[in-house]
Each structure stands twice: as structure tokens, then as C-alpha cells.
Amino acid sequence: MMRLDKYLADMGKGTRQEVKKYIRKGLVTVDGVAVCSPEYKVEPGMEILLDGAPVAYAAQEYYMLYKPAGVVSATEDKRETTVLDLIRDKKRKDLFPVGRLDKDTEGLLLITNDGELAHRLLSPKRHVDKVYYARVDGLVTEATKQAFLEGVNIGSREEPLRTMPARLEILRTGQEGGRPVSHVRLTIREGKFHQVKRMFRSQGMEVLYLKREVMGPLALDESLQPGAYRPLTEEEIKRLKEQ
């Protein structure tokens, strides 16, 4: 059981003060009866309408988002479009991105309000696989693969920061626009700041395009276009929680 005003606020229908005004104006009904007390106790399963529109309760929500370039991985930003701005039909107001992708990076991003799951996926102790497709300015070779497998220093000479072993797959290399360009797939098991870009930079190369394809057991749905999203399936949620 929870207060009616908390129920409505949790479902993103306004701040606690705003929804209290709606309730006191008689705009809210519970099981067909108008309720004017914000303290009225309700629970999931009751029919709750706000100005005639149903307000269904969701304790937890899980969305797979194809993050496009140009959008920031934040819950709010006064100047930039955030990943949460893209989730238009969310019920809850406490959603957040699990981890982050750089503004210019595309790909898979999990949006949820499940803090326990987020902690498990991001914990350095769990070493969850993250797979990226990258287009790199430079010639990636077998020597690059071996260096990544052994771990590379993405810090400085004075303050070294060595990465964990990473798997690098060379998809193709060749000349593009008069310069050598490599298309690769990289699997890392950690998430240091700008890690993929810094790994290639340590080898004298720059990442031109970066897209995250996989996080743990969750793979980006190929039917999604940049900026699109969908709720996770029950099976996907189950696999994530077993991670």
C-alpha cells in the first residue's frame, strides 16, 4: 500500500505538490470513486484514473535504447538532449541509464530504475562483457590484437593505467579516402573513462566511429534505428538478472 500522491508522482504525473492539487480538485478516481485526499492508500491492481485517463503502476521498467550520436547519457541536462528524453512513454520518473556512452558514440544502452541490477552490471568485480564495433583511422594488425590481449596502458608514463585483457577481431582493413582505415569488433570487460578510444590512441590510432552492440547477455535489437527503443522482454530481464 502507498499514498495516492506518491503513486501518481512515481508514475511521472507531476511533482508531489502538483499531484496533490490534482487530487484535491477531484480529478482522481480510485475504483470509480473520486478521492480528494492525497494520503489515501492505494495499491497496484486498483483502477486509478487521472482526469479520466488510467494510470497503471510499474514498480520497475526496463528499456533497450539505440542511443544515437549527439545525445548525452544523463537523466537531465539544461542544454543537451538526454537519453531519457527519448523514452517518451515511460511510466516512472526515476529511470536512469546503466553506465554511459560518449555523446558521439552510438548503440546499446539499458534504461531502467532497477538499481540492484545496474550495480551488478557495472561492478568492476563482475567483469561484464561489452562488445563494440569501431571504425578506426589506422591499420589494425595482429600485433594490435596481441597488445590488447595483454592489456595496454591508457594512462601516462608517470601514472600508468593498464587495461584488462581484451579481444579484438579485425573485420576488414583498407584505404578509405586515401588513408588506411580498419573496421574491428572489440570486447572489453571493464568500463574506464573513454576506454575504447584511449586503447586505440595508445597504439597511435583514432576512433572515427564507435557503436556498442552487446552488454552482458543483452544484444542490440537489429530492428531498432538510432533513437528508437523498446521494453525488454521477460526473457531478457531474466538473463540480465542471472548475469
PDB file of C-alpha atoms in Angstrom:
ATOM      1  CA  MET A   1       0.000   0.000   0.000  1.00  0.00           C
ATOM      2  CA  MET A   2       1.185   3.546  -0.726  1.00  0.00           C
ATOM      3  CA  ARG A   3      -0.120   7.081  -0.635  1.00  0.00           C
ATOM      4  CA  LEU A   4      -2.108   8.165  -3.677  1.00  0.00           C
ATOM      5  CA  ASP A   5       0.076  11.227  -4.253  1.00  0.00           C
ATOM      6  CA  LYS A   6       3.245   9.097  -4.193  1.00  0.00           C
ATOM      7  CA  TYR A   7       1.692   6.609  -6.610  1.00  0.00           C
ATOM      8  CA  LEU A   8       0.906   9.368  -9.132  1.00  0.00           C
ATOM      9  CA  ALA A   9       4.257  11.102  -8.679  1.00  0.00           C
ATOM     10  CA  ASP A  10       6.164   7.825  -9.103  1.00  0.00           C
ATOM     11  CA  MET A  11       4.330   7.293 -12.380  1.00  0.00           C
ATOM     12  CA  GLY A  12       5.545  10.657 -13.640  1.00  0.00           C
ATOM     13  CA  LYS A  13       2.240  12.535 -13.415  1.00  0.00           C
ATOM     14  CA  GLY A  14       3.857  15.530 -11.738  1.00  0.00           C
ATOM     15  CA  THR A  15       5.685  16.531  -8.585  1.00  0.00           C
ATOM     16  CA  ARG A  16       4.200  15.576  -5.226  1.00  0.00           C
ATOM     17  CA  GLN A  17       2.837  19.120  -4.876  1.00  0.00           C
ATOM     18  CA  GLU A  18       1.349  19.079  -8.380  1.00  0.00           C
ATOM     19  CA  VAL A  19      -0.434  15.745  -7.962  1.00  0.00           C
ATOM     20  CA  LYS A  20      -1.788  16.836  -4.575  1.00  0.00           C
ATOM     21  CA  LYS A  21      -3.525  19.715  -6.360  1.00  0.00           C
ATOM     22  CA  TYR A  22      -4.999  17.299  -8.926  1.00  0.00           C
ATOM     23  CA  ILE A  23      -6.318  15.086  -6.136  1.00  0.00           C
ATOM     24  CA  ARG A  24      -7.817  17.934  -4.128  1.00  0.00           C
ATOM     25  CA  LYS A  25      -9.551  19.225  -7.268  1.00  0.00           C
ATOM     26  CA  GLY A  26     -11.328  15.866  -7.583  1.00  0.00           C
ATOM     27  CA  LEU A  27      -9.505  14.885 -10.791  1.00  0.00           C
ATOM     28  CA  VAL A  28      -8.511  11.450  -9.453  1.00  0.00           C
ATOM     29  CA  THR A  29     -10.741   8.414  -9.035  1.00  0.00           C
ATOM     30  CA  VAL A  30      -9.892   5.087  -7.409  1.00  0.00           C
ATOM     31  CA  ASP A  31     -12.029   2.128  -8.458  1.00  0.00           C
ATOM     32  CA  GLY A  32     -14.639   4.523  -9.811  1.00  0.00           C
ATOM     33  CA  VAL A  33     -14.833   6.754  -6.711  1.00  0.00           C
ATOM     34  CA  ALA A  34     -13.413  10.292  -6.584  1.00  0.00           C
ATOM     35  CA  VAL A  35     -10.723  10.614  -3.937  1.00  0.00           C
ATOM     36  CA  CYS A  36      -9.720  14.061  -2.654  1.00  0.00           C
ATOM     37  CA  SER A  37      -7.178  13.016  -0.045  1.00  0.00           C
ATOM     38  CA  PRO A  38      -3.502  12.740  -1.082  1.00  0.00           C
ATOM     39  CA  GLU A  39      -2.920  10.400   1.891  1.00  0.00           C
ATOM     40  CA  TYR A  40      -5.448   7.834   0.612  1.00  0.00           C
ATOM     41  CA  LYS A  41      -3.823   4.391   0.450  1.00  0.00           C
ATOM     42  CA  VAL A  42      -3.756   2.552  -2.863  1.00  0.00           C
ATOM     43  CA  GLU A  43      -2.009  -0.493  -4.292  1.00  0.00           C
ATOM     44  CA  PRO A  44      -1.231  -1.956  -7.725  1.00  0.00           C
ATOM     45  CA  GLY A  45      -4.314  -3.555  -9.220  1.00  0.00           C
ATOM     46  CA  MET A  46      -6.679  -0.757  -8.285  1.00  0.00           C
ATOM     47  CA  GLU A  47      -8.174   1.222 -11.179  1.00  0.00           C
ATOM     48  CA  ILE A  48      -6.763   4.723 -10.829  1.00  0.00           C
ATOM     49  CA  LEU A  49      -7.748   7.463 -13.280  1.00  0.00           C
ATOM     50  CA  LEU A  50      -6.332  10.963 -13.551  1.00  0.00           C
ATOM     51  CA  ASP A  51      -8.711  13.265 -15.403  1.00  0.00           C
ATOM     52  CA  GLY A  52     -10.293  10.183 -16.950  1.00  0.00           C
ATOM     53  CA  ALA A  53      -7.013   8.599 -18.126  1.00  0.00           C
ATOM     54  CA  PRO A  54      -5.800   5.358 -16.497  1.00  0.00           C
ATOM     55  CA  VAL A  55      -2.556   5.435 -14.533  1.00  0.00           C
ATOM     56  CA  ALA A  56      -1.077   1.933 -14.477  1.00  0.00           C
ATOM     57  CA  TYR A  57       1.598   1.180 -11.907  1.00  0.00           C
ATOM     58  CA  ALA A  58       5.020  -0.194 -12.801  1.00  0.00           C
ATOM     59  CA  ALA A  59       7.417  -0.947  -9.957  1.00  0.00           C
ATOM     60  CA  GLN A  60      10.324  -1.376 -12.379  1.00  0.00           C
ATOM     61  CA  GLU A  61      10.834  -0.597 -16.040  1.00  0.00           C
ATOM     62  CA  TYR A  62      13.470  -1.845 -18.472  1.00  0.00           C
ATOM     63  CA  TYR A  63      14.107  -0.358 -21.913  1.00  0.00           C
ATOM     64  CA  MET A  64      16.614  -1.156 -24.629  1.00  0.00           C
ATOM     65  CA  LEU A  65      17.617   2.094 -26.333  1.00  0.00           C
ATOM     66  CA  TYR A  66      19.595   2.502 -29.533  1.00  0.00           C
ATOM     67  CA  LYS A  67      21.416   5.638 -28.434  1.00  0.00           C
ATOM     68  CA  PRO A  68      22.130   7.943 -31.362  1.00  0.00           C
ATOM     69  CA  ALA A  69      25.150  10.215 -31.643  1.00  0.00           C
ATOM     70  CA  GLY A  70      24.589  13.721 -30.296  1.00  0.00           C
ATOM     71  CA  VAL A  71      22.595  12.624 -27.233  1.00  0.00           C
ATOM     72  CA  VAL A  72      24.106  12.608 -23.745  1.00  0.00           C
ATOM     73  CA  SER A  73      23.902   9.702 -21.292  1.00  0.00           C
ATOM     74  CA  ALA A  74      22.312  11.630 -18.442  1.00  0.00           C
ATOM     75  CA  THR A  75      18.990  11.864 -16.642  1.00  0.00           C
ATOM     76  CA  GLU A  76      18.685  15.600 -17.306  1.00  0.00           C
ATOM     77  CA  ASP A  77      20.606  18.389 -18.978  1.00  0.00           C
ATOM     78  CA  LYS A  78      19.570  22.015 -19.494  1.00  0.00           C
ATOM     79  CA  ARG A  79      21.340  22.330 -22.862  1.00  0.00           C
ATOM     80  CA  GLU A  80      21.540  18.855 -24.390  1.00  0.00           C
ATOM     81  CA  THR A  81      19.041  16.152 -25.331  1.00  0.00           C
ATOM     82  CA  THR A  82      19.391  13.257 -22.903  1.00  0.00           C
ATOM     83  CA  VAL A  83      18.751   9.556 -23.386  1.00  0.00           C
ATOM     84  CA  LEU A  84      15.755   9.827 -21.041  1.00  0.00           C
ATOM     85  CA  ASP A  85      14.219  12.497 -23.271  1.00  0.00           C
ATOM     86  CA  LEU A  86      13.966   9.776 -25.941  1.00  0.00           C
ATOM     87  CA  ILE A  87      11.851   7.424 -23.759  1.00  0.00           C
ATOM     88  CA  ARG A  88       8.516   9.084 -24.451  1.00  0.00           C
ATOM     89  CA  ASP A  89       6.063   6.561 -22.951  1.00  0.00           C
ATOM     90  CA  LYS A  90       7.870   5.793 -19.709  1.00  0.00           C
ATOM     91  CA  LYS A  91       5.712   5.400 -16.621  1.00  0.00           C
ATOM     92  CA  ARG A  92       8.275   6.088 -13.915  1.00  0.00           C
ATOM     93  CA  LYS A  93      10.181   9.292 -13.262  1.00  0.00           C
ATOM     94  CA  ASP A  94      13.196   7.599 -11.626  1.00  0.00           C
ATOM     95  CA  LEU A  95      14.702   5.934 -14.713  1.00  0.00           C
ATOM     96  CA  PHE A  96      18.405   6.235 -15.450  1.00  0.00           C
ATOM     97  CA  PRO A  97      20.930   4.887 -17.988  1.00  0.00           C
ATOM     98  CA  VAL A  98      23.016   1.923 -16.856  1.00  0.00           C
ATOM     99  CA  GLY A  99      26.508   3.216 -17.494  1.00  0.00           C
ATOM    100  CA  ARG A 100      27.158   5.769 -20.161  1.00  0.00           C
ATOM    101  CA  LEU A 101      28.147   6.150 -23.782  1.00  0.00           C
ATOM    102  CA  ASP A 102      30.047   9.192 -25.011  1.00  0.00           C
ATOM    103  CA  LYS A 103      27.985  11.842 -26.766  1.00  0.00           C
ATOM    104  CA  ASP A 104      29.386  10.826 -30.174  1.00  0.00           C
ATOM    105  CA  THR A 105      29.046   7.080 -29.519  1.00  0.00           C
ATOM    106  CA  GLU A 106      26.030   5.096 -30.687  1.00  0.00           C
ATOM    107  CA  GLY A 107      24.496   1.814 -29.685  1.00  0.00           C
ATOM    108  CA  LEU A 108      23.022  -0.261 -26.915  1.00  0.00           C
ATOM    109  CA  LEU A 109      22.040   1.454 -23.688  1.00  0.00           C
ATOM    110  CA  LEU A 110      19.901  -0.054 -20.931  1.00  0.00           C
ATOM    111  CA  ILE A 111      17.441   2.339 -19.286  1.00  0.00           C
ATOM    112  CA  THR A 112      15.846   1.239 -16.012  1.00  0.00           C
ATOM    113  CA  ASN A 113      15.128   2.148 -12.401  1.00  0.00           C
ATOM    114  CA  ASP A 114      16.461  -1.176 -11.098  1.00  0.00           C
ATOM    115  CA  GLY A 115      19.419  -0.022  -9.029  1.00  0.00           C
ATOM    116  CA  GLU A 116      20.404  -3.509  -7.910  1.00  0.00           C
ATOM    117  CA  LEU A 117      20.640  -4.752 -11.491  1.00  0.00           C
ATOM    118  CA  ALA A 118      22.606  -1.675 -12.554  1.00  0.00           C
ATOM    119  CA  HIS A 119      25.087  -2.239  -9.737  1.00  0.00           C
ATOM    120  CA  ARG A 120      25.654  -5.848 -10.774  1.00  0.00           C
ATOM    121  CA  LEU A 121      26.183  -4.942 -14.423  1.00  0.00           C
ATOM    122  CA  LEU A 122      28.587  -2.102 -13.648  1.00  0.00           C
ATOM    123  CA  SER A 123      30.506  -3.641 -10.755  1.00  0.00           C
ATOM    124  CA  PRO A 124      34.239  -3.915 -11.606  1.00  0.00           C
ATOM    125  CA  LYS A 125      34.292  -7.278  -9.805  1.00  0.00           C
ATOM    126  CA  ARG A 126      31.838  -8.907 -12.229  1.00  0.00           C
ATOM    127  CA  HIS A 127      33.717  -8.166 -15.492  1.00  0.00           C
ATOM    128  CA  VAL A 128      30.626  -7.988 -17.709  1.00  0.00           C
ATOM    129  CA  ASP A 129      31.484  -8.248 -21.431  1.00  0.00           C
ATOM    130  CA  LYS A 130      30.824  -5.173 -23.561  1.00  0.00           C
ATOM    131  CA  VAL A 131      31.202  -5.515 -27.333  1.00  0.00           C
ATOM    132  CA  TYR A 132      31.877  -2.545 -29.614  1.00  0.00           C
ATOM    133  CA  TYR A 133      32.067  -2.122 -33.355  1.00  0.00           C
ATOM    134  CA  ALA A 134      34.612   0.535 -34.301  1.00  0.00           C
ATOM    135  CA  ARG A 135      35.905   2.223 -37.426  1.00  0.00           C
ATOM    136  CA  VAL A 136      39.487   3.264 -36.782  1.00  0.00           C
ATOM    137  CA  ASP A 137      41.836   5.676 -38.538  1.00  0.00           C
ATOM    138  CA  GLY A 138      44.882   3.453 -38.884  1.00  0.00           C
ATOM    139  CA  LEU A 139      45.926  -0.070 -39.731  1.00  0.00           C
ATOM    140  CA  VAL A 140      44.968  -2.577 -37.062  1.00  0.00           C
ATOM    141  CA  THR A 141      47.260  -5.620 -37.199  1.00  0.00           C
ATOM    142  CA  GLU A 142      47.843  -8.902 -35.422  1.00  0.00           C
ATOM    143  CA  ALA A 143      50.312  -7.002 -33.234  1.00  0.00           C
ATOM    144  CA  THR A 144      47.456  -4.711 -32.149  1.00  0.00           C
ATOM    145  CA  LYS A 145      45.344  -7.753 -31.297  1.00  0.00           C
ATOM    146  CA  GLN A 146      48.143  -9.172 -29.172  1.00  0.00           C
ATOM    147  CA  ALA A 147      48.721  -5.872 -27.400  1.00  0.00           C
ATOM    148  CA  PHE A 148      45.038  -5.629 -26.473  1.00  0.00           C
ATOM    149  CA  LEU A 149      45.045  -9.241 -25.339  1.00  0.00           C
ATOM    150  CA  GLU A 150      47.935  -8.488 -22.990  1.00  0.00           C
ATOM    151  CA  GLY A 151      46.500  -5.165 -21.822  1.00  0.00           C
ATOM    152  CA  VAL A 152      47.626  -1.672 -22.791  1.00  0.00           C
ATOM    153  CA  ASN A 153      48.495   1.442 -20.828  1.00  0.00           C
ATOM    154  CA  ILE A 154      45.789   4.083 -21.298  1.00  0.00           C
ATOM    155  CA  GLY A 155      47.235   6.308 -18.601  1.00  0.00           C
ATOM    156  CA  SER A 156      50.524   8.170 -18.704  1.00  0.00           C
ATOM    157  CA  ARG A 157      54.136   7.160 -18.193  1.00  0.00           C
ATOM    158  CA  GLU A 158      54.060   8.798 -14.771  1.00  0.00           C
ATOM    159  CA  GLU A 159      50.639   7.382 -13.837  1.00  0.00           C
ATOM    160  CA  PRO A 160      50.096   4.185 -15.841  1.00  0.00           C
ATOM    161  CA  LEU A 161      46.633   2.643 -16.105  1.00  0.00           C
ATOM    162  CA  ARG A 162      46.636  -0.813 -17.612  1.00  0.00           C
ATOM    163  CA  THR A 163      43.548  -2.374 -19.153  1.00  0.00           C
ATOM    164  CA  MET A 164      42.354  -5.908 -18.612  1.00  0.00           C
ATOM    165  CA  PRO A 165      42.862  -8.357 -21.497  1.00  0.00           C
ATOM    166  CA  ALA A 166      40.520  -7.524 -24.388  1.00  0.00           C
ATOM    167  CA  ARG A 167      39.548  -9.475 -27.513  1.00  0.00           C
ATOM    168  CA  LEU A 168      40.000  -7.668 -30.825  1.00  0.00           C
ATOM    169  CA  GLU A 169      38.567  -9.012 -34.079  1.00  0.00           C
ATOM    170  CA  ILE A 170      39.701  -7.468 -37.360  1.00  0.00           C
ATOM    171  CA  LEU A 171      36.716  -7.333 -39.724  1.00  0.00           C
ATOM    172  CA  ARG A 172      38.458  -5.630 -42.626  1.00  0.00           C
ATOM    173  CA  THR A 173      41.144  -3.079 -43.407  1.00  0.00           C
ATOM    174  CA  GLY A 174      41.857  -0.955 -46.438  1.00  0.00           C
ATOM    175  CA  GLN A 175      42.161   2.507 -47.914  1.00  0.00           C
ATOM    176  CA  GLU A 176      39.244   4.906 -47.468  1.00  0.00           C
ATOM    177  CA  GLY A 177      39.573   8.460 -48.677  1.00  0.00           C
ATOM    178  CA  GLY A 178      43.264   7.991 -49.231  1.00  0.00           C
ATOM    179  CA  ARG A 179      44.051   6.795 -45.724  1.00  0.00           C
ATOM    180  CA  PRO A 180      44.219   3.408 -44.004  1.00  0.00           C
ATOM    181  CA  VAL A 181      41.027   2.564 -42.116  1.00  0.00           C
ATOM    182  CA  SER A 182      40.212  -0.533 -40.077  1.00  0.00           C
ATOM    183  CA  HIS A 183      36.830  -1.988 -39.137  1.00  0.00           C
ATOM    184  CA  VAL A 184      37.026  -4.004 -35.925  1.00  0.00           C
ATOM    185  CA  ARG A 185      34.987  -5.536 -33.126  1.00  0.00           C
ATOM    186  CA  LEU A 186      36.347  -5.168 -29.601  1.00  0.00           C
ATOM    187  CA  THR A 187      35.232  -6.970 -26.443  1.00  0.00           C
ATOM    188  CA  ILE A 188      36.221  -5.420 -23.120  1.00  0.00           C
ATOM    189  CA  ARG A 189      35.318  -6.473 -19.583  1.00  0.00           C
ATOM    190  CA  GLU A 190      35.550  -3.141 -17.809  1.00  0.00           C
ATOM    191  CA  GLY A 191      34.407   0.420 -18.421  1.00  0.00           C
ATOM    192  CA  LYS A 192      37.082   3.010 -17.792  1.00  0.00           C
ATOM    193  CA  PHE A 193      36.502   6.584 -18.974  1.00  0.00           C
ATOM    194  CA  HIS A 194      36.740   6.800 -22.801  1.00  0.00           C
ATOM    195  CA  GLN A 195      38.346   3.362 -22.632  1.00  0.00           C
ATOM    196  CA  VAL A 196      37.955   2.169 -26.238  1.00  0.00           C
ATOM    197  CA  LYS A 197      39.177   5.453 -27.670  1.00  0.00           C
ATOM    198  CA  ARG A 198      42.127   5.524 -25.276  1.00  0.00           C
ATOM    199  CA  MET A 199      43.071   1.940 -26.096  1.00  0.00           C
ATOM    200  CA  PHE A 200      43.392   2.688 -29.791  1.00  0.00           C
ATOM    201  CA  ARG A 201      45.079   6.001 -29.072  1.00  0.00           C
ATOM    202  CA  SER A 202      47.721   4.095 -27.110  1.00  0.00           C
ATOM    203  CA  GLN A 203      48.524   2.340 -30.400  1.00  0.00           C
ATOM    204  CA  GLY A 204      48.698   5.579 -32.387  1.00  0.00           C
ATOM    205  CA  MET A 205      45.183   5.332 -33.861  1.00  0.00           C
ATOM    206  CA  GLU A 206      41.984   7.362 -33.576  1.00  0.00           C
ATOM    207  CA  VAL A 207      38.442   6.004 -33.401  1.00  0.00           C
ATOM    208  CA  LEU A 208      36.296   7.506 -36.155  1.00  0.00           C
ATOM    209  CA  TYR A 209      33.042   5.757 -35.275  1.00  0.00           C
ATOM    210  CA  LEU A 210      32.005   3.711 -32.255  1.00  0.00           C
ATOM    211  CA  LYS A 211      28.906   1.644 -31.575  1.00  0.00           C
ATOM    212  CA  ARG A 212      28.152  -0.631 -28.613  1.00  0.00           C
ATOM    213  CA  GLU A 213      26.467  -3.835 -29.767  1.00  0.00           C
ATOM    214  CA  VAL A 214      26.360  -6.027 -26.647  1.00  0.00           C
ATOM    215  CA  MET A 215      26.338  -5.650 -22.867  1.00  0.00           C
ATOM    216  CA  GLY A 216      26.456  -8.913 -20.956  1.00  0.00           C
ATOM    217  CA  PRO A 217      23.662 -11.163 -22.300  1.00  0.00           C
ATOM    218  CA  LEU A 218      21.842  -8.221 -23.917  1.00  0.00           C
ATOM    219  CA  ALA A 219      22.397  -7.577 -27.648  1.00  0.00           C
ATOM    220  CA  LEU A 220      21.159  -4.547 -29.540  1.00  0.00           C
ATOM    221  CA  ASP A 221      17.959  -5.351 -31.420  1.00  0.00           C
ATOM    222  CA  GLU A 222      18.799  -5.109 -35.127  1.00  0.00           C
ATOM    223  CA  SER A 223      15.302  -3.822 -35.887  1.00  0.00           C
ATOM    224  CA  LEU A 224      15.872  -0.643 -33.849  1.00  0.00           C
ATOM    225  CA  GLN A 225      17.005   2.529 -35.575  1.00  0.00           C
ATOM    226  CA  PRO A 226      19.103   5.204 -33.808  1.00  0.00           C
ATOM    227  CA  GLY A 227      16.900   6.966 -31.262  1.00  0.00           C
ATOM    228  CA  ALA A 228      14.386   4.107 -31.099  1.00  0.00           C
ATOM    229  CA  TYR A 229      13.732   1.890 -28.087  1.00  0.00           C
ATOM    230  CA  ARG A 230      11.569  -0.930 -26.814  1.00  0.00           C
ATOM    231  CA  PRO A 231      10.785  -2.570 -23.457  1.00  0.00           C
ATOM    232  CA  LEU A 232      12.912  -5.584 -22.624  1.00  0.00           C
ATOM    233  CA  THR A 233      11.269  -8.974 -22.870  1.00  0.00           C
ATOM    234  CA  GLU A 234      10.773 -11.101 -19.771  1.00  0.00           C
ATOM    235  CA  GLU A 235      13.477 -13.468 -21.040  1.00  0.00           C
ATOM    236  CA  GLU A 236      15.960 -10.606 -21.499  1.00  0.00           C
ATOM    237  CA  ILE A 237      15.263  -9.321 -17.986  1.00  0.00           C
ATOM    238  CA  LYS A 238      15.724 -12.826 -16.594  1.00  0.00           C
ATOM    239  CA  ARG A 239      19.087 -13.273 -18.343  1.00  0.00           C
ATOM    240  CA  LEU A 240      20.302  -9.889 -17.114  1.00  0.00           C
ATOM    241  CA  LYS A 241      19.389 -10.718 -13.536  1.00  0.00           C
ATOM    242  CA  GLU A 242      21.248 -14.037 -13.826  1.00  0.00           C
ATOM    243  CA  GLN A 243      24.375 -12.218 -15.018  1.00  0.00           C
TER     244      GLN A 243
END
